[in-house]
Amino acid sequence: MIDPRRITLLNNCRDASGTVIYWMSRDQRVRHNWALLFARKKAEQLQQPLKVVFTLAPSFLNAPLRHYDFMLKGLQEVERALRKLNIPFYLVQGEPEIELPRFAREMKAGVVVTDFSPLKISREWKRRVGAQLPLPLYEVDAHNIVPCRIASGKQEYSARTLRPKINALLGEFLTGFPEPDRLDSPNDYPPVDWNTHFSRLKADHRVAPVTWLEPGETAAGACLDSFLQNRLCFYAKERNDPNSGALSNLSPYIHFGQISAQFIALQVSKTDAPEYDRAAFLEELIVRRELSENYCCYNNHYDSLEGIPSWARESLMKHAADYREYIYTPDEFEKGATHEPLWNAARHELVTTGKIHGYMRMYWAKKILEWSESPEQAFNTALFLNDRYALDGRDPNGYTGVAWSIGGVHDRPWFERPVYGKIRYMNASGCARKFDVRRYIARFEEKKSM
Ligand code: FAD
Ligand code: FO1
């Protein structure tokens, strides 16, 4: 039931007899999780206990409290759901490459299973853990419908080149999931001491948790249901209008793995929403999202201008010294202190809600390119602000979204202009042709402090 093409043995050790451990990292959910299902099957085959562990790193790409709050509350729900299945869940705080091997020794492990992520931090953790473990370390792609490495073995040029490869394999991979069943093992393991973990967090409290979105697997399912019932049927027409509320709001749940993209795709296909809307949504959820995975998996410079196509880098460098009518520092961008009310409103949406509408995100990043002293500084400012405030930040979609907006990745050359060179241009009047800009600004204009 688990397609073997989802599974990669990261070191060349053979299964030993001992506890099977699922080292949960990216896919922080119990249902629709191929990595958990594979670990469960291994435990059955080897007649061994199954334990799940999450290693809470001291810091994760500077994520502030907003993200840890959302993630830890989601993990509390994972612990409760696993307890119903008699599967022990442990949370270990510290460097994963030290804590995971220690945990494996303590639990007398025979096999370790983990989930897939193309990010360098994650690859580095697994490389170090895999080198230390005298046990097999299996990686299961539970995040993608078509496993990233199966969809393509190289960096793809654009959605146009990846789409046919994804579509050719969807029939084999877009399948249903078995429900994980209860283990008949003892239920006598200790609960996680969440208060201690929360109190030990060193995350920046200045970026406060959001209140409009409930974290966790149950809330993610409710968010999906509400989107399918009320908003999918407007998606194709209204998705570029930030005042329409037509988007799914699923990205924070997908980022933290609290919901499976495969499950979302299956549910979308079952609705009676117009084909036009379903196709538009699945194009984003499957092709655009897996294109981001592909970019981060095969381009080690996904988080810098180094990674962008040569036509774009040459063009940006050629215009690097162009006169810039406005120049803002990263700090001025962070404060929303630009001359343009529309950009300041988008910044306010991002900072206060932890989400910025997909269409506004492109304009938001492109203006950072236009108003920064250099393309490098623009790239770093956009990434920094996106990852500091966006709940769905530190994600392949984010690195790729910034690289598309500022570096032309997966896009084509446009006619040349100052500062942008051949990078696609966007501006406020372009936005005004798409939606009611005044209304958007009014919604997010910083309440003038009295
Ligand atoms: P919907 O439109 O409801 O889409 C549903 C899902 O499809 C999304 O959750 C996402 O998984 C996928 N998707 C939609 N649009 C894209 C896209 N353009 N590229 C890849 N996948 C897509 N997305 C993130 O998840 N995290 C980020 O940090 C992030 N940063 C971005 C930065 C910039 C500059 C740009 C241009 C885009 C960025 N995106 C990011 C992609 C996209 O804007 C968001 O995925 C989307 O707005 C999330 O909101 P939603 O789930 O309501 O979207
Ligand atoms: N994953 C972990 O395994 N351990 C962490 O401590 C951790 C912190 C974290 C903070 C913010 C955030 O946005 C994601 C975080 N993740 C963490 C999840 C991370 O997305 C996945 O682990 C993948 O490795 C990266 O895609």
Tab-separated table of C-alpha atoms and ligand atoms in Angstrom, residues 23-28 54-64 67-68 71 94 96 115-119 121-123 125-126 143 255-257 293 387 390-396, ligand 2:
chain	number	residue	atom	x	y	z
A	23	TRP	CA	11.555	10.721	13.589
A	24	MET	CA	8.717	13.127	12.675
A	25	SER	CA	9.898	16.451	11.288
A	26	ARG	CA	8.046	17.924	8.328
A	27	ASP	CA	4.827	15.926	8.282
A	28	GLN	CA	3.449	16.711	11.706
A	54	PHE	CA	10.078	15.063	17.355
A	55	THR	CA	13.424	16.825	17.890
A	56	LEU	CA	12.815	20.462	18.817
A	57	ALA	CA	15.892	22.326	17.554
A	58	PRO	CA	17.118	25.301	19.654
A	59	SER	CA	16.345	27.555	16.701
A	60	PHE	CA	15.055	26.951	13.202
A	61	LEU	CA	16.041	29.544	10.613
A	62	ASN	CA	15.259	32.258	13.199
A	63	ALA	CA	11.623	31.295	13.519
A	64	PRO	CA	9.928	33.533	16.125
A	67	HIS	CA	5.659	29.771	14.423
A	68	TYR	CA	6.653	27.740	17.459
A	71	MET	CA	3.744	24.167	15.593
A	94	GLY	CA	18.237	20.073	21.405
A	96	PRO	CA	18.685	16.899	16.221
A	115	ASP	CA	10.014	12.246	6.362
A	116	PHE	CA	11.252	14.166	3.296
A	117	SER	CA	12.213	17.814	3.052
A	118	PRO	CA	14.348	19.416	0.321
A	119	LEU	CA	15.612	22.182	2.646
A	121	ILE	CA	18.875	22.393	7.157
A	122	SER	CA	16.845	19.202	6.999
A	123	ARG	CA	19.207	17.450	4.592
A	125	TRP	CA	20.409	16.956	9.968
A	126	LYS	CA	19.756	13.659	8.166
A	143	HIS	CA	4.715	15.724	1.676
A	255	HIS	CA	3.913	23.997	5.711
A	256	PHE	CA	3.818	22.351	9.163
A	257	GLY	CA	2.540	19.113	7.674
A	293	GLU	CA	10.094	21.297	-3.984
A	387	ASP	CA	10.214	34.004	7.084
A	390	ALA	CA	4.541	34.592	7.405
A	391	LEU	CA	3.171	31.514	9.209
A	392	ASP	CA	3.844	29.505	6.056
A	393	GLY	CA	7.427	30.847	5.837
A	394	ARG	CA	10.716	28.870	5.837
A	395	ASP	CA	9.129	26.735	3.161
A	396	PRO	CA	10.291	25.688	-0.329
B	2	FO1	N1	11.221	20.706	12.252
B	2	FO1	C1	11.912	19.949	13.180
B	2	FO1	O1	12.109	18.751	12.944
B	2	FO1	N2	12.376	20.485	14.351
B	2	FO1	C2	12.181	21.794	14.666
B	2	FO1	O2	12.610	22.246	15.728
B	2	FO1	C3	11.441	22.614	13.729
B	2	FO1	C4	11.176	23.970	14.017
B	2	FO1	C5	10.455	24.741	13.054
B	2	FO1	C6	10.204	26.104	13.284
B	2	FO1	C7	9.539	26.852	12.323
B	2	FO1	C8	9.130	26.257	11.126
B	2	FO1	O3	8.496	27.003	10.187
B	2	FO1	C9	9.352	24.888	10.881
B	2	FO1	C10	10.016	24.127	11.851
B	2	FO1	N3	10.260	22.774	11.633
B	2	FO1	C11	10.980	22.014	12.530
B	2	FO1	C12	9.538	22.088	10.581
B	2	FO1	C13	10.262	22.155	9.241
B	2	FO1	O4	9.432	22.779	8.330
B	2	FO1	C14	10.498	20.736	8.764
B	2	FO1	O5	11.100	20.065	9.798
B	2	FO1	C15	11.365	20.566	7.532
B	2	FO1	O6	12.571	19.998	7.904
B	2	FO1	C16	11.716	21.748	6.761
B	2	FO1	O7	10.847	21.771	5.654
